[in-house]
PDB file of C-alpha atoms in Angstrom:
ATOM      1  CA  UNK A  72      -0.921  14.124   8.482  1.00 94.00           C
ATOM      2  CA  UNK A  73      -3.411  16.776   7.196  1.00 95.00           C
ATOM      3  CA  UNK A  74      -0.674  19.531   7.541  1.00 96.00           C
ATOM      4  CA  UNK A  75       1.638  17.324   5.228  1.00 96.00           C
ATOM      5  CA  UNK A  76      -1.387  16.613   2.972  1.00 96.00           C
ATOM      6  CA  UNK A  77      -2.521  20.180   2.358  1.00 96.00           C
ATOM      7  CA  UNK A  78       1.166  21.302   1.745  1.00 96.00           C
ATOM      8  CA  UNK A  79       1.706  18.636  -0.887  1.00 96.00           C
ATOM      9  CA  UNK A  80      -1.567  19.627  -2.552  1.00 96.00           C
ATOM     10  CA  UNK A  81      -0.365  23.354  -2.633  1.00 96.00           C
ATOM     11  CA  UNK A  82       2.805  22.112  -4.149  1.00 96.00           C
ATOM     12  CA  UNK A  83       0.858  20.335  -7.030  1.00 95.00           C
ATOM     13  CA  UNK A  84      -1.903  22.952  -7.247  1.00 95.00           C
ATOM     14  CA  UNK A  85      -4.438  20.684  -6.665  1.00 94.00           C
ATOM     15  CA  UNK A  86      -6.972  20.470  -3.432  1.00 94.00           C
ATOM     16  CA  UNK A  87      -7.088  17.379  -1.312  1.00 95.00           C
ATOM     17  CA  UNK A  88     -10.397  16.241   0.559  1.00 94.00           C
ATOM     18  CA  UNK A  89     -10.829  12.847   2.051  1.00 95.00           C
ATOM     19  CA  UNK A  90     -10.248  10.768   5.482  1.00 97.00           C
ATOM     20  CA  UNK A  91      -7.536  10.656   7.778  1.00 97.00           C
ATOM     21  CA  UNK A  92      -7.603   7.221   9.706  1.00 98.00           C
ATOM     22  CA  UNK A  93      -5.579   6.873  12.856  1.00 97.00           C
ATOM     23  CA  UNK A  94      -4.581   4.091  14.106  1.00 96.00           C
ATOM     24  CA  UNK A  95      -2.864   5.216  17.171  1.00 91.00           C
ATOM     25  CA  UNK A  96      -6.368   5.979  18.448  1.00 82.00           C
ATOM     26  CA  UNK A  97      -5.665   9.646  19.492  1.00 83.00           C
ATOM     27  CA  UNK A  98      -7.875  12.476  20.410  1.00 91.00           C
ATOM     28  CA  UNK A  99      -9.237  13.268  16.903  1.00 94.00           C
ATOM     29  CA  UNK A 100     -10.449  16.530  15.959  1.00 94.00           C
ATOM     30  CA  UNK A 101     -14.006  17.470  14.854  1.00 95.00           C
ATOM     31  CA  UNK A 102     -14.805  16.583  10.944  1.00 95.00           C
ATOM     32  CA  UNK A 103     -14.684  19.658   8.870  1.00 94.00           C
ATOM     33  CA  UNK A 104     -15.908  20.255   5.501  1.00 92.00           C
ATOM     34  CA  UNK A 105     -12.699  18.675   3.901  1.00 93.00           C
ATOM     35  CA  UNK A 106     -11.649  16.127   6.384  1.00 96.00           C
ATOM     36  CA  UNK A 107     -13.174  13.324   8.102  1.00 96.00           C
ATOM     37  CA  UNK A 108     -11.390  11.506  11.057  1.00 97.00           C
ATOM     38  CA  UNK A 109     -11.636   7.810  12.008  1.00 96.00           C
ATOM     39  CA  UNK A 110     -10.136   6.266  14.815  1.00 96.00           C
ATOM     40  CA  UNK A 111      -8.711   2.858  13.194  1.00 97.00           C
ATOM     41  CA  UNK A 112      -8.994  -0.834  14.245  1.00 96.00           C
ATOM     42  CA  UNK A 113      -5.186  -1.498  13.180  1.00 96.00           C
ATOM     43  CA  UNK A 114      -6.155  -4.963  12.783  1.00 96.00           C
ATOM     44  CA  UNK A 115      -4.380  -4.858   9.357  1.00 97.00           C
ATOM     45  CA  UNK A 116      -2.198  -1.832   9.843  1.00 96.00           C
ATOM     46  CA  UNK A 117      -2.289   0.280   6.695  1.00 97.00           C
ATOM     47  CA  UNK A 118      -4.688  -2.152   5.039  1.00 98.00           C
ATOM     48  CA  UNK A 119      -7.537  -2.124   7.627  1.00 98.00           C
ATOM     49  CA  UNK A 120      -7.060   1.671   7.330  1.00 98.00           C
ATOM     50  CA  UNK A 121      -7.578   1.741   3.721  1.00 98.00           C
ATOM     51  CA  UNK A 122     -10.840  -0.150   3.896  1.00 98.00           C
ATOM     52  CA  UNK A 123     -12.086   1.890   6.932  1.00 98.00           C
ATOM     53  CA  UNK A 124     -11.261   5.110   5.118  1.00 97.00           C
ATOM     54  CA  UNK A 125     -12.774   3.630   2.327  1.00 97.00           C
ATOM     55  CA  UNK A 126     -16.048   3.239   3.957  1.00 97.00           C
ATOM     56  CA  UNK A 127     -16.059   6.496   5.773  1.00 96.00           C
ATOM     57  CA  UNK A 128     -15.059   8.457   2.440  1.00 95.00           C
ATOM     58  CA  UNK A 129     -18.218   6.947   0.649  1.00 95.00           C
ATOM     59  CA  UNK A 130     -20.446   7.650   3.729  1.00 94.00           C
ATOM     60  CA  UNK A 131     -19.170  11.433   3.555  1.00 89.00           C
ATOM     61  CA  UNK A 132     -19.511  11.802   0.241  1.00 88.00           C
ATOM     62  CA  UNK A 133     -23.101  10.116  -0.013  1.00 89.00           C
ATOM     63  CA  UNK A 134     -22.065   7.903  -2.736  1.00 91.00           C
ATOM     64  CA  UNK A 135     -18.706   6.185  -4.120  1.00 93.00           C
ATOM     65  CA  UNK A 136     -16.266   8.565  -5.739  1.00 95.00           C
ATOM     66  CA  UNK A 137     -14.825   7.967  -9.298  1.00 97.00           C
ATOM     67  CA  UNK A 138     -11.547   7.801  -7.918  1.00 97.00           C
ATOM     68  CA  UNK A 139      -9.776   7.240  -4.557  1.00 98.00           C
ATOM     69  CA  UNK A 140      -5.827   7.997  -3.571  1.00 98.00           C
ATOM     70  CA  UNK A 141      -4.642   5.914  -0.834  1.00 98.00           C
ATOM     71  CA  UNK A 142      -1.426   6.713   1.006  1.00 97.00           C
ATOM     72  CA  UNK A 143      -0.073   5.761   4.382  1.00 96.00           C
ATOM     73  CA  UNK A 144       2.730   7.835   6.680  1.00 95.00           C
ATOM     74  CA  UNK A 145       5.544   6.101   4.803  1.00 95.00           C
ATOM     75  CA  UNK A 146       5.088   8.226   1.861  1.00 97.00           C
ATOM     76  CA  UNK A 147       6.117  11.476   3.795  1.00 96.00           C
ATOM     77  CA  UNK A 148       8.640   9.241   5.845  1.00 93.00           C
ATOM     78  CA  UNK A 149      10.508   6.974   3.383  1.00 93.00           C
ATOM     79  CA  UNK A 150       9.653   8.514   0.174  1.00 95.00           C
ATOM     80  CA  UNK A 151       9.548  11.551  -1.972  1.00 96.00           C
ATOM     81  CA  UNK A 152       5.971  12.319  -1.285  1.00 97.00           C
ATOM     82  CA  UNK A 153       5.747  15.028  -4.377  1.00 97.00           C
ATOM     83  CA  UNK A 154       7.506  12.728  -6.924  1.00 97.00           C
ATOM     84  CA  UNK A 155       5.251  10.072  -6.178  1.00 97.00           C
ATOM     85  CA  UNK A 156       1.968  11.777  -5.539  1.00 97.00           C
ATOM     86  CA  UNK A 157       2.610  13.709  -8.757  1.00 97.00           C
ATOM     87  CA  UNK A 158       3.197  10.775 -11.030  1.00 97.00           C
ATOM     88  CA  UNK A 159      -0.192   8.910  -9.496  1.00 98.00           C
ATOM     89  CA  UNK A 160      -2.618  11.892  -9.931  1.00 97.00           C
ATOM     90  CA  UNK A 161      -1.491  12.294 -13.428  1.00 97.00           C
ATOM     91  CA  UNK A 162      -3.452   9.363 -14.178  1.00 98.00           C
ATOM     92  CA  UNK A 163      -6.530  10.135 -12.371  1.00 97.00           C
ATOM     93  CA  UNK A 164      -8.257  11.399 -15.640  1.00 97.00           C
ATOM     94  CA  UNK A 165      -7.540   7.962 -17.137  1.00 98.00           C
ATOM     95  CA  UNK A 166      -8.363   5.764 -14.091  1.00 98.00           C
ATOM     96  CA  UNK A 167     -11.586   7.662 -13.668  1.00 97.00           C
ATOM     97  CA  UNK A 168     -12.612   6.565 -17.105  1.00 98.00           C
ATOM     98  CA  UNK A 169     -11.961   3.080 -17.010  1.00 98.00           C
ATOM     99  CA  UNK A 170     -14.874   0.648 -16.873  1.00 97.00           C
ATOM    100  CA  UNK A 171     -12.946  -2.305 -15.177  1.00 98.00           C
ATOM    101  CA  UNK A 172     -11.083  -2.272 -11.800  1.00 98.00           C
ATOM    102  CA  UNK A 173      -7.945  -0.280 -12.018  1.00 98.00           C
ATOM    103  CA  UNK A 174      -4.952   0.427  -9.869  1.00 98.00           C
ATOM    104  CA  UNK A 175      -2.367   2.957 -10.166  1.00 98.00           C
ATOM    105  CA  UNK A 176       1.189   3.165  -8.778  1.00 98.00           C
ATOM    106  CA  UNK A 177       4.732   2.518  -8.611  1.00 98.00           C
ATOM    107  CA  UNK A 178       5.108  -1.240  -9.760  1.00 98.00           C
ATOM    108  CA  UNK A 179       7.974  -3.628  -8.334  1.00 96.00           C
ATOM    109  CA  UNK A 180       9.044  -6.978  -9.828  1.00 96.00           C
ATOM    110  CA  UNK A 181       8.788  -9.985  -8.448  1.00 95.00           C
ATOM    111  CA  UNK A 182      12.582 -10.675  -7.637  1.00 90.00           C
ATOM    112  CA  UNK A 183      12.947 -13.349  -5.468  1.00 87.00           C
ATOM    113  CA  UNK A 184      11.389 -16.872  -5.027  1.00 91.00           C
ATOM    114  CA  UNK A 185       8.068 -16.135  -6.179  1.00 92.00           C
ATOM    115  CA  UNK A 186       8.336 -14.552  -9.604  1.00 94.00           C
ATOM    116  CA  UNK A 187       5.064 -14.222 -10.606  1.00 96.00           C
ATOM    117  CA  UNK A 188       1.604 -13.267  -8.882  1.00 97.00           C
ATOM    118  CA  UNK A 189      -0.250 -16.195  -7.820  1.00 97.00           C
ATOM    119  CA  UNK A 190      -3.581 -14.417  -8.834  1.00 97.00           C
ATOM    120  CA  UNK A 191      -2.622 -12.503 -12.193  1.00 97.00           C
ATOM    121  CA  UNK A 192       0.414 -14.356 -13.334  1.00 97.00           C
ATOM    122  CA  UNK A 193       2.267 -11.131 -13.958  1.00 97.00           C
ATOM    123  CA  UNK A 194       5.626 -10.368 -12.648  1.00 97.00           C
ATOM    124  CA  UNK A 195       5.192  -7.064 -10.874  1.00 97.00           C
ATOM    125  CA  UNK A 196       2.824  -5.410  -8.435  1.00 98.00           C
ATOM    126  CA  UNK A 197       1.781  -2.108  -7.108  1.00 98.00           C
ATOM    127  CA  UNK A 198       3.334  -0.971  -4.232  1.00 97.00           C
ATOM    128  CA  UNK A 199       1.039   0.265  -1.344  1.00 97.00           C
ATOM    129  CA  UNK A 200       2.136   3.317  -0.135  1.00 97.00           C
ATOM    130  CA  UNK A 201       0.702   5.244  -2.609  1.00 98.00           C
ATOM    131  CA  UNK A 202      -1.982   4.171  -5.152  1.00 98.00           C
ATOM    132  CA  UNK A 203      -5.206   5.238  -6.985  1.00 98.00           C
ATOM    133  CA  UNK A 204      -8.400   3.170  -7.359  1.00 98.00           C
ATOM    134  CA  UNK A 205     -11.394   3.917  -9.348  1.00 98.00           C
ATOM    135  CA  UNK A 206     -14.796   2.699  -8.310  1.00 97.00           C
ATOM    136  CA  UNK A 207     -14.906  -0.613  -9.967  1.00 98.00           C
ATOM    137  CA  UNK A 208     -11.849  -1.379  -7.703  1.00 98.00           C
ATOM    138  CA  UNK A 209     -13.229  -0.468  -4.194  1.00 98.00           C
ATOM    139  CA  UNK A 210     -14.921  -3.815  -3.880  1.00 97.00           C
ATOM    140  CA  UNK A 211     -11.549  -5.750  -4.168  1.00 98.00           C
ATOM    141  CA  UNK A 212     -10.125  -3.503  -1.694  1.00 98.00           C
ATOM    142  CA  UNK A 213     -12.822  -4.370   0.770  1.00 97.00           C
ATOM    143  CA  UNK A 214     -12.823  -7.840   0.082  1.00 98.00           C
ATOM    144  CA  UNK A 215      -9.066  -8.346   1.029  1.00 98.00           C
ATOM    145  CA  UNK A 216      -9.447  -9.107   4.440  1.00 97.00           C
ATOM    146  CA  UNK A 217     -12.211 -11.813   4.334  1.00 98.00           C
ATOM    147  CA  UNK A 218      -9.794 -13.435   1.474  1.00 98.00           C
ATOM    148  CA  UNK A 219      -6.867 -13.371   3.966  1.00 98.00           C
ATOM    149  CA  UNK A 220      -9.040 -15.138   6.510  1.00 98.00           C
ATOM    150  CA  UNK A 221     -10.171 -18.001   3.954  1.00 98.00           C
ATOM    151  CA  UNK A 222      -6.386 -18.804   2.711  1.00 98.00           C
ATOM    152  CA  UNK A 223      -5.542 -19.296   6.337  1.00 98.00           C
ATOM    153  CA  UNK A 224      -3.673 -16.152   7.502  1.00 98.00           C
ATOM    154  CA  UNK A 225      -4.706 -16.442  10.808  1.00 96.00           C
ATOM    155  CA  UNK A 226      -3.276 -13.784  13.250  1.00 94.00           C
ATOM    156  CA  UNK A 227      -3.269 -16.154  16.179  1.00 94.00           C
ATOM    157  CA  UNK A 228      -0.868 -18.685  14.317  1.00 95.00           C
ATOM    158  CA  UNK A 229       2.938 -18.082  13.867  1.00 95.00           C
ATOM    159  CA  UNK A 230       3.674 -17.861  10.113  1.00 96.00           C
ATOM    160  CA  UNK A 231       5.905 -20.986  10.389  1.00 95.00           C
ATOM    161  CA  UNK A 232       2.862 -23.136  11.727  1.00 96.00           C
ATOM    162  CA  UNK A 233       2.024 -25.688   9.217  1.00 96.00           C
ATOM    163  CA  UNK A 234      -1.595 -24.493   9.651  1.00 97.00           C
ATOM    164  CA  UNK A 235      -0.675 -21.237   8.504  1.00 98.00           C
ATOM    165  CA  UNK A 236      -1.757 -19.943   4.719  1.00 98.00           C
ATOM    166  CA  UNK A 237      -2.866 -23.482   3.868  1.00 97.00           C
ATOM    167  CA  UNK A 238      -4.982 -21.729   1.150  1.00 98.00           C
ATOM    168  CA  UNK A 239      -1.861 -19.830  -0.512  1.00 98.00           C
ATOM    169  CA  UNK A 240       0.076 -21.322  -3.530  1.00 97.00           C
ATOM    170  CA  UNK A 241       3.223 -22.726  -1.665  1.00 97.00           C
ATOM    171  CA  UNK A 242       6.003 -20.706  -3.391  1.00 96.00           C
ATOM    172  CA  UNK A 243       3.848 -17.634  -2.406  1.00 97.00           C
ATOM    173  CA  UNK A 244       3.523 -18.880   1.194  1.00 97.00           C
ATOM    174  CA  UNK A 245       7.404 -19.340   1.523  1.00 96.00           C
ATOM    175  CA  UNK A 246       8.036 -15.931   0.049  1.00 95.00           C
ATOM    176  CA  UNK A 247       6.011 -14.439   2.771  1.00 96.00           C
ATOM    177  CA  UNK A 248       7.938 -16.496   5.318  1.00 95.00           C
ATOM    178  CA  UNK A 249      11.221 -15.534   4.262  1.00 92.00           C
ATOM    179  CA  UNK A 250      10.141 -12.043   4.198  1.00 91.00           C
ATOM    180  CA  UNK A 251       8.988 -11.943   7.922  1.00 92.00           C
ATOM    181  CA  UNK A 252      10.577 -14.928   9.753  1.00 89.00           C
ATOM    182  CA  UNK A 253      13.531 -16.943   8.113  1.00 89.00           C
ATOM    183  CA  UNK A 254      15.884 -13.944   8.338  1.00 79.00           C
ATOM    184  CA  UNK A 255      18.607 -15.063   6.019  1.00 74.00           C
ATOM    185  CA  UNK A 256      17.483 -13.464   2.737  1.00 76.00           C
ATOM    186  CA  UNK A 257      18.282  -9.764   1.354  1.00 83.00           C
ATOM    187  CA  UNK A 258      14.633  -8.936   1.319  1.00 80.00           C
ATOM    188  CA  UNK A 259      13.718  -9.741   5.011  1.00 85.00           C
ATOM    189  CA  UNK A 260      11.583  -7.282   6.478  1.00 83.00           C
ATOM    190  CA  UNK A 261      13.647  -4.153   8.294  1.00 79.00           C
ATOM    191  CA  UNK A 262      11.042  -4.180  11.160  1.00 75.00           C
ATOM    192  CA  UNK A 263      12.760  -7.640  12.436  1.00 74.00           C
ATOM    193  CA  UNK A 264      15.509  -5.517  13.802  1.00 71.00           C
ATOM    194  CA  UNK A 265      13.825  -2.039  13.976  1.00 71.00           C
ATOM    195  CA  UNK A 266      10.842  -2.943  16.287  1.00 71.00           C
ATOM    196  CA  UNK A 267      10.012  -5.288  19.600  1.00 65.00           C
ATOM    197  CA  UNK A 268       8.317  -7.796  17.574  1.00 79.00           C
ATOM    198  CA  UNK A 269       6.220 -10.824  18.692  1.00 89.00           C
ATOM    199  CA  UNK A 270       4.577 -13.537  17.122  1.00 90.00           C
ATOM    200  CA  UNK A 271       1.164 -11.616  16.233  1.00 91.00           C
ATOM    201  CA  UNK A 272       2.921  -8.777  14.955  1.00 91.00           C
ATOM    202  CA  UNK A 273       4.720 -10.685  12.609  1.00 93.00           C
ATOM    203  CA  UNK A 274       1.585 -12.687  11.597  1.00 95.00           C
ATOM    204  CA  UNK A 275      -0.059  -9.198  11.050  1.00 95.00           C
ATOM    205  CA  UNK A 276       2.959  -7.972   8.874  1.00 94.00           C
ATOM    206  CA  UNK A 277       2.511 -11.212   7.005  1.00 96.00           C
ATOM    207  CA  UNK A 278      -1.113 -10.656   5.978  1.00 97.00           C
ATOM    208  CA  UNK A 279      -0.205  -7.052   5.170  1.00 97.00           C
ATOM    209  CA  UNK A 280       2.204  -8.327   2.383  1.00 96.00           C
ATOM    210  CA  UNK A 281      -0.553 -10.886   1.297  1.00 98.00           C
ATOM    211  CA  UNK A 282      -2.991  -7.994   0.966  1.00 98.00           C
ATOM    212  CA  UNK A 283      -0.697  -5.593  -1.147  1.00 98.00           C
ATOM    213  CA  UNK A 284      -0.041  -8.738  -3.453  1.00 98.00           C
ATOM    214  CA  UNK A 285      -3.470  -9.983  -3.538  1.00 98.00           C
ATOM    215  CA  UNK A 286      -5.070  -6.409  -4.396  1.00 98.00           C
ATOM    216  CA  UNK A 287      -2.594  -6.161  -7.441  1.00 98.00           C
ATOM    217  CA  UNK A 288      -3.526  -9.608  -8.483  1.00 98.00           C
ATOM    218  CA  UNK A 289      -7.223  -9.592  -8.293  1.00 98.00           C
ATOM    219  CA  UNK A 290      -7.377  -6.073  -9.931  1.00 98.00           C
ATOM    220  CA  UNK A 291      -4.874  -7.394 -12.749  1.00 98.00           C
ATOM    221  CA  UNK A 292      -7.181 -10.692 -13.080  1.00 95.00           C
ATOM    222  CA  UNK A 293      -9.679  -8.684 -14.776  1.00 92.00           C
ATOM    223  CA  UNK A 294      -9.222  -5.000 -14.829  1.00 98.00           C
ATOM    224  CA  UNK A 295      -5.893  -2.897 -15.367  1.00 98.00           C
ATOM    225  CA  UNK A 296      -2.699  -2.187 -13.427  1.00 98.00           C
ATOM    226  CA  UNK A 297      -1.006   1.350 -14.550  1.00 98.00           C
ATOM    227  CA  UNK A 298       2.494   1.516 -13.662  1.00 98.00           C
ATOM    228  CA  UNK A 299       3.830   5.314 -12.933  1.00 98.00           C
ATOM    229  CA  UNK A 300       7.355   3.844 -13.481  1.00 97.00           C
ATOM    230  CA  UNK A 301       6.992   2.115 -16.544  1.00 95.00           C
ATOM    231  CA  UNK A 302       8.325   4.539 -18.998  1.00 96.00           C
ATOM    232  CA  UNK A 303      12.043   5.573 -18.800  1.00 97.00           C
ATOM    233  CA  UNK A 304      11.688   9.307 -17.543  1.00 96.00           C
ATOM    234  CA  UNK A 305       9.379   8.916 -15.042  1.00 95.00           C
ATOM    235  CA  UNK A 306      11.357   6.017 -13.726  1.00 96.00           C
ATOM    236  CA  UNK A 307      14.530   8.082 -13.736  1.00 97.00           C
ATOM    237  CA  UNK A 308      12.359  11.086 -12.077  1.00 96.00           C
ATOM    238  CA  UNK A 309      11.293   8.905  -9.219  1.00 97.00           C
ATOM    239  CA  UNK A 310      14.813   7.359  -8.860  1.00 96.00           C
ATOM    240  CA  UNK A 311      16.685  10.631  -8.248  1.00 97.00           C
ATOM    241  CA  UNK A 312      13.943  12.032  -6.345  1.00 97.00           C
ATOM    242  CA  UNK A 313      14.173   9.081  -3.825  1.00 96.00           C
ATOM    243  CA  UNK A 314      17.991   9.515  -3.882  1.00 96.00           C
ATOM    244  CA  UNK A 315      17.763  13.256  -3.061  1.00 96.00           C
ATOM    245  CA  UNK A 316      15.370  12.728   0.021  1.00 94.00           C
ATOM    246  CA  UNK A 317      17.452  10.027   1.106  1.00 93.00           C
ATOM    247  CA  UNK A 318      20.431  12.098   1.117  1.00 93.00           C
ATOM    248  CA  UNK A 319      18.629  14.733   2.880  1.00 91.00           C
ATOM    249  CA  UNK A 320      17.482  12.712   5.574  1.00 89.00           C
ATOM    250  CA  UNK A 321      20.755  11.146   6.228  1.00 87.00           C
ATOM    251  CA  UNK A 322      22.119  14.634   6.683  1.00 88.00           C
ATOM    252  CA  UNK A 323      19.127  16.253   8.573  1.00 84.00           C
ATOM    253  CA  UNK A 324      17.401  18.289   6.075  1.00 79.00           C
ATOM    254  CA  UNK A 325      14.442  16.678   5.352  1.00 68.00           C
TER     255      UNK A 325
END
């Protein structure tokens, strides 16, 4: 991950420093001037890594930075890393100056079942594989797991259990269930066929879906969502870059 991040930074003409969270609990290298390493709990997959990385980043810096770029490994394995990171980082100056919570990244529409965020009422949310937060938004990220617990997203329950997700808006609860459990929709989670899944993994994945949407919804309630794909030219740049990367992977060239 460090090698990929530093290669990406060189390509963009910037310098990255920060925290790398390893949810596989490998043997970690020692921290250095640019990078700190954390053995992640993996309790909420990417989102527990984001929260644990944020905590270590603040500790390493001695204070909360103005902005932090959050990414997971799928930026490199499923997307065009350069195209997305370039578009997001271009907004860093704006995001830094906002005095309300701000979230910048690629937005996706609510295209099925639940057509608006239960928290903000907006018809879109920010995908969580590559996004930028400003300092006022850090508390929202830190509170996500606690809110999931309060809304009844218990990892020990199957998502079809009537006790699961009792605090959720009913149509949003069904939206999550359709994604991870019902298996009859075009937007079903591909991991159901890709991985050896059990009830706990499905429940944790369901929490991650909730956390992604709650992050956008809570920030948009009083703050700002900044889409990198709202305008026509950036939207087409991202689309073309993703198609090129997909073709390269298909022919083993990526």
